[in-house]
mmCIF file of C-alpha atoms in Angstrom:
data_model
loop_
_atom_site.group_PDB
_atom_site.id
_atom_site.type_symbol
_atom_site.label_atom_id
_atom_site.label_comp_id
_atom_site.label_asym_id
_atom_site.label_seq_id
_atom_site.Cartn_x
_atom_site.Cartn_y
_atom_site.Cartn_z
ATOM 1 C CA UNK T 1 22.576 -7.448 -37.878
ATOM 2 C CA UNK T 2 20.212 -5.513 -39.577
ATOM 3 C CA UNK T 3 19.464 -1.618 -38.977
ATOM 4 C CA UNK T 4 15.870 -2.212 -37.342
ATOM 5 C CA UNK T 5 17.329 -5.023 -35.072
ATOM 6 C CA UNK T 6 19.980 -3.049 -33.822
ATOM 7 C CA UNK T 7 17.502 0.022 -33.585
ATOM 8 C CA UNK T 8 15.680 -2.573 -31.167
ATOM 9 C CA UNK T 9 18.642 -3.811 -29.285
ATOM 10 C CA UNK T 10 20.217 -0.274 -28.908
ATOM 11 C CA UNK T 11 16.163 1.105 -27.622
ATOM 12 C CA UNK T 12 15.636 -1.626 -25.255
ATOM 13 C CA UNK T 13 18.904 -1.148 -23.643
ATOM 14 C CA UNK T 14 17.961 2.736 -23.432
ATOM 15 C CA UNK T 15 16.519 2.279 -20.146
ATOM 16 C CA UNK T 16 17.805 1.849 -16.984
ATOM 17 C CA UNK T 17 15.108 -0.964 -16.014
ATOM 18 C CA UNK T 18 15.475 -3.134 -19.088
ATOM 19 C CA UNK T 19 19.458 -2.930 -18.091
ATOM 20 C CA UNK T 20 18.282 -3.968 -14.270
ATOM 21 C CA UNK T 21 15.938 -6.876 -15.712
ATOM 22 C CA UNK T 22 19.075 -8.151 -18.172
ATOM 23 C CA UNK T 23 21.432 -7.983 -15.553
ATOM 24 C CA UNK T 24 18.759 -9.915 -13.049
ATOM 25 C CA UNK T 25 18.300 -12.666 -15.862
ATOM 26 C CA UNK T 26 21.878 -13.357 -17.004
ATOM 27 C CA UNK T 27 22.811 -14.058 -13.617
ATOM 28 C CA UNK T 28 19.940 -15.996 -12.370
ATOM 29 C CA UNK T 29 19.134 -18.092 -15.667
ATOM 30 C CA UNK T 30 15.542 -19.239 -15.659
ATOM 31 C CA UNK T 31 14.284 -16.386 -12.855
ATOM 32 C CA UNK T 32 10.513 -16.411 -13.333
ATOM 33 C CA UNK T 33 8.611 -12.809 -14.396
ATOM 34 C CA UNK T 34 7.060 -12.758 -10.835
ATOM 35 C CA UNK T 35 11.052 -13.158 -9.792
ATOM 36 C CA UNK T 36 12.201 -10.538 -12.093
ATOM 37 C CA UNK T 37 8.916 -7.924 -10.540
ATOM 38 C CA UNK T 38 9.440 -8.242 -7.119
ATOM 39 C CA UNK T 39 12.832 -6.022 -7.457
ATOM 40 C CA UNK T 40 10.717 -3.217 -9.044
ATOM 41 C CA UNK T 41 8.365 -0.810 -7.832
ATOM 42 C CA UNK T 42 6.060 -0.816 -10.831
ATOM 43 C CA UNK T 43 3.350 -3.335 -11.861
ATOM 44 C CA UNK T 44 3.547 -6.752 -13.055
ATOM 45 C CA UNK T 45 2.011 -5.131 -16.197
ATOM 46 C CA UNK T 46 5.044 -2.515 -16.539
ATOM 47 C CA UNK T 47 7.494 -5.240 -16.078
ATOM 48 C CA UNK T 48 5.869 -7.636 -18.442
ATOM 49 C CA UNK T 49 6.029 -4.478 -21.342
ATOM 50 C CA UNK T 50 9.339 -4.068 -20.880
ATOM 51 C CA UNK T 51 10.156 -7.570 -21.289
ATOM 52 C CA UNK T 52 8.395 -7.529 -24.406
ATOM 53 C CA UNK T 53 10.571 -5.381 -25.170
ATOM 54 C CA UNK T 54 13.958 -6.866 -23.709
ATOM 55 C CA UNK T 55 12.425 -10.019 -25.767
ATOM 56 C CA UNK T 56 11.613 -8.184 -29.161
ATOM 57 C CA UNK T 57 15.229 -7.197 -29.315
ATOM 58 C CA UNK T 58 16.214 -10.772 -29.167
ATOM 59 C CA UNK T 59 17.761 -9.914 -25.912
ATOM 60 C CA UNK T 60 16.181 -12.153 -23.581
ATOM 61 C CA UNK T 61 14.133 -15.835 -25.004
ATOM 62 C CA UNK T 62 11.083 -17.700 -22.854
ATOM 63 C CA UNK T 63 10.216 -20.583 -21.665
ATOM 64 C CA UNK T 64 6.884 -21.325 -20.604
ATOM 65 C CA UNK T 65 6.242 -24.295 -17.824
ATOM 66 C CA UNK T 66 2.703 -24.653 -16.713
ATOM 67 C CA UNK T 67 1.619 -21.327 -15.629
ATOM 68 C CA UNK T 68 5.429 -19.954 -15.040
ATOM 69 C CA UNK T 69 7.753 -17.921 -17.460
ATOM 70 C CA UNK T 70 11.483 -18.832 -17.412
ATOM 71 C CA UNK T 71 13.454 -16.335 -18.725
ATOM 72 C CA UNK T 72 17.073 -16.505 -19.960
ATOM 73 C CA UNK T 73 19.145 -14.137 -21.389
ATOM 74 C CA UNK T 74 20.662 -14.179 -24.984
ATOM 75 C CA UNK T 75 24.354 -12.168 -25.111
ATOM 76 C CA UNK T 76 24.298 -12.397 -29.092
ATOM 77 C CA UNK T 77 22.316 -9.021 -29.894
ATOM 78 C CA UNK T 78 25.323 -7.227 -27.939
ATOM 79 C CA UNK T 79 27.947 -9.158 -29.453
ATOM 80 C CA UNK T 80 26.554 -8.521 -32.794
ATOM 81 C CA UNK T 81 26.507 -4.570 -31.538
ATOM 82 C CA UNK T 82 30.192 -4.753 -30.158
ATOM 83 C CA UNK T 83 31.112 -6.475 -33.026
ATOM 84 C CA UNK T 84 30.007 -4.003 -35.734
ATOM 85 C CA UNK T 85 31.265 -0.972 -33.300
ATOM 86 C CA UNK T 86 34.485 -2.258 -31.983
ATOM 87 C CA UNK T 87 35.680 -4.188 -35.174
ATOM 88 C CA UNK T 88 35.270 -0.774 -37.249
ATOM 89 C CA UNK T 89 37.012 1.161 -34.718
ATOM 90 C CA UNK T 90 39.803 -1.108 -33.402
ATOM 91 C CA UNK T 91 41.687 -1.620 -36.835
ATOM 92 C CA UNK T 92 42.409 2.421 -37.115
ATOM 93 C CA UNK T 93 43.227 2.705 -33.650
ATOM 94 C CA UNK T 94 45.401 -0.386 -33.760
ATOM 95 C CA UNK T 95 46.957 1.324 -36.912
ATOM 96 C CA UNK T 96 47.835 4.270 -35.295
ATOM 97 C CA UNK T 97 49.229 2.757 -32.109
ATOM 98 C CA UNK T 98 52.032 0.550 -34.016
ATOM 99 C CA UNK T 99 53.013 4.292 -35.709
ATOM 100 C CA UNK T 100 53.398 5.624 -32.650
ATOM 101 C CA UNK T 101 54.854 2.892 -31.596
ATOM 102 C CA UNK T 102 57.622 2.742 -34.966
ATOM 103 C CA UNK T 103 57.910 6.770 -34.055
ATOM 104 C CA UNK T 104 59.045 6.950 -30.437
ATOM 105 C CA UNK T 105 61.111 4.154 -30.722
ATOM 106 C CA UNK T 106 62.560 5.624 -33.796
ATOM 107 C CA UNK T 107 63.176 8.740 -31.444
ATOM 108 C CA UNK T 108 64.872 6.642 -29.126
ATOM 109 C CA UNK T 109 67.704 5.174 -31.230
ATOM 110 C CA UNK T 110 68.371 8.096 -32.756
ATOM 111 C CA UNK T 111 68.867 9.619 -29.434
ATOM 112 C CA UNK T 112 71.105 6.464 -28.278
ATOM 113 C CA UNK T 113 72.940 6.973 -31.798
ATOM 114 C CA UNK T 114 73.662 10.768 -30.958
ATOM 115 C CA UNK T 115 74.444 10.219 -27.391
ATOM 116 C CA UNK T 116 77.142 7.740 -28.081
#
């Protein structure tokens, strides 16, 4: 993932409607924009901008049928995020658990050695 794509991903999850209108379309694949509006108080217009946004990102993918909007939603952006976050993080702290790990139970035989 490049660094404007995950600049769009990380801004259009930002905002607490855009999370509201992913969570609304991942579990009701297919809802319909006038679906996705009717849980907001704020225009058809203001829902339809930050779709375009949700849909820049990659985060969300259209289908038109006749007059209606389907819209589904696409996990990949945020596995491509948790991915590149995670990964980086995971191997140190993974690293440093099996040293703690060695230590303490280290600790623990020599204490079994002393005590016997």
């Amino acid at each position: 993932m490049d660094t404007s794509q995950l600049d769009r991903v990380l801004a259009a999850m930002a905002h607490p409607s855009r999370r509201r209108m992913l969570d609304l379309v991942s579990s009701v694949p297919g809802m319909s924009v006038t679906a996705v509006a009717s849980h907001f108080d704020i225009s058809r217009i203001a829902v339809m901008k930050h779709l375009g946004i949700l849909e820049a990102a990659s985060l969300i993918t259209s289908r038109k049928k006749g007059r209606v909007r389907h819209l589904f939603f696409n996990p990949i952006p945020i596995q491509l995020v948790y991915d590149r976050w995670t990964t980086q993080y995971a191997g140190f702290w993974a690293g440093r658990m099996a040293d703690l790990k060695t230590r303490i139970e280290g600790r623990a035989e020599m204490e079994e050695v002393k005590s016997a």
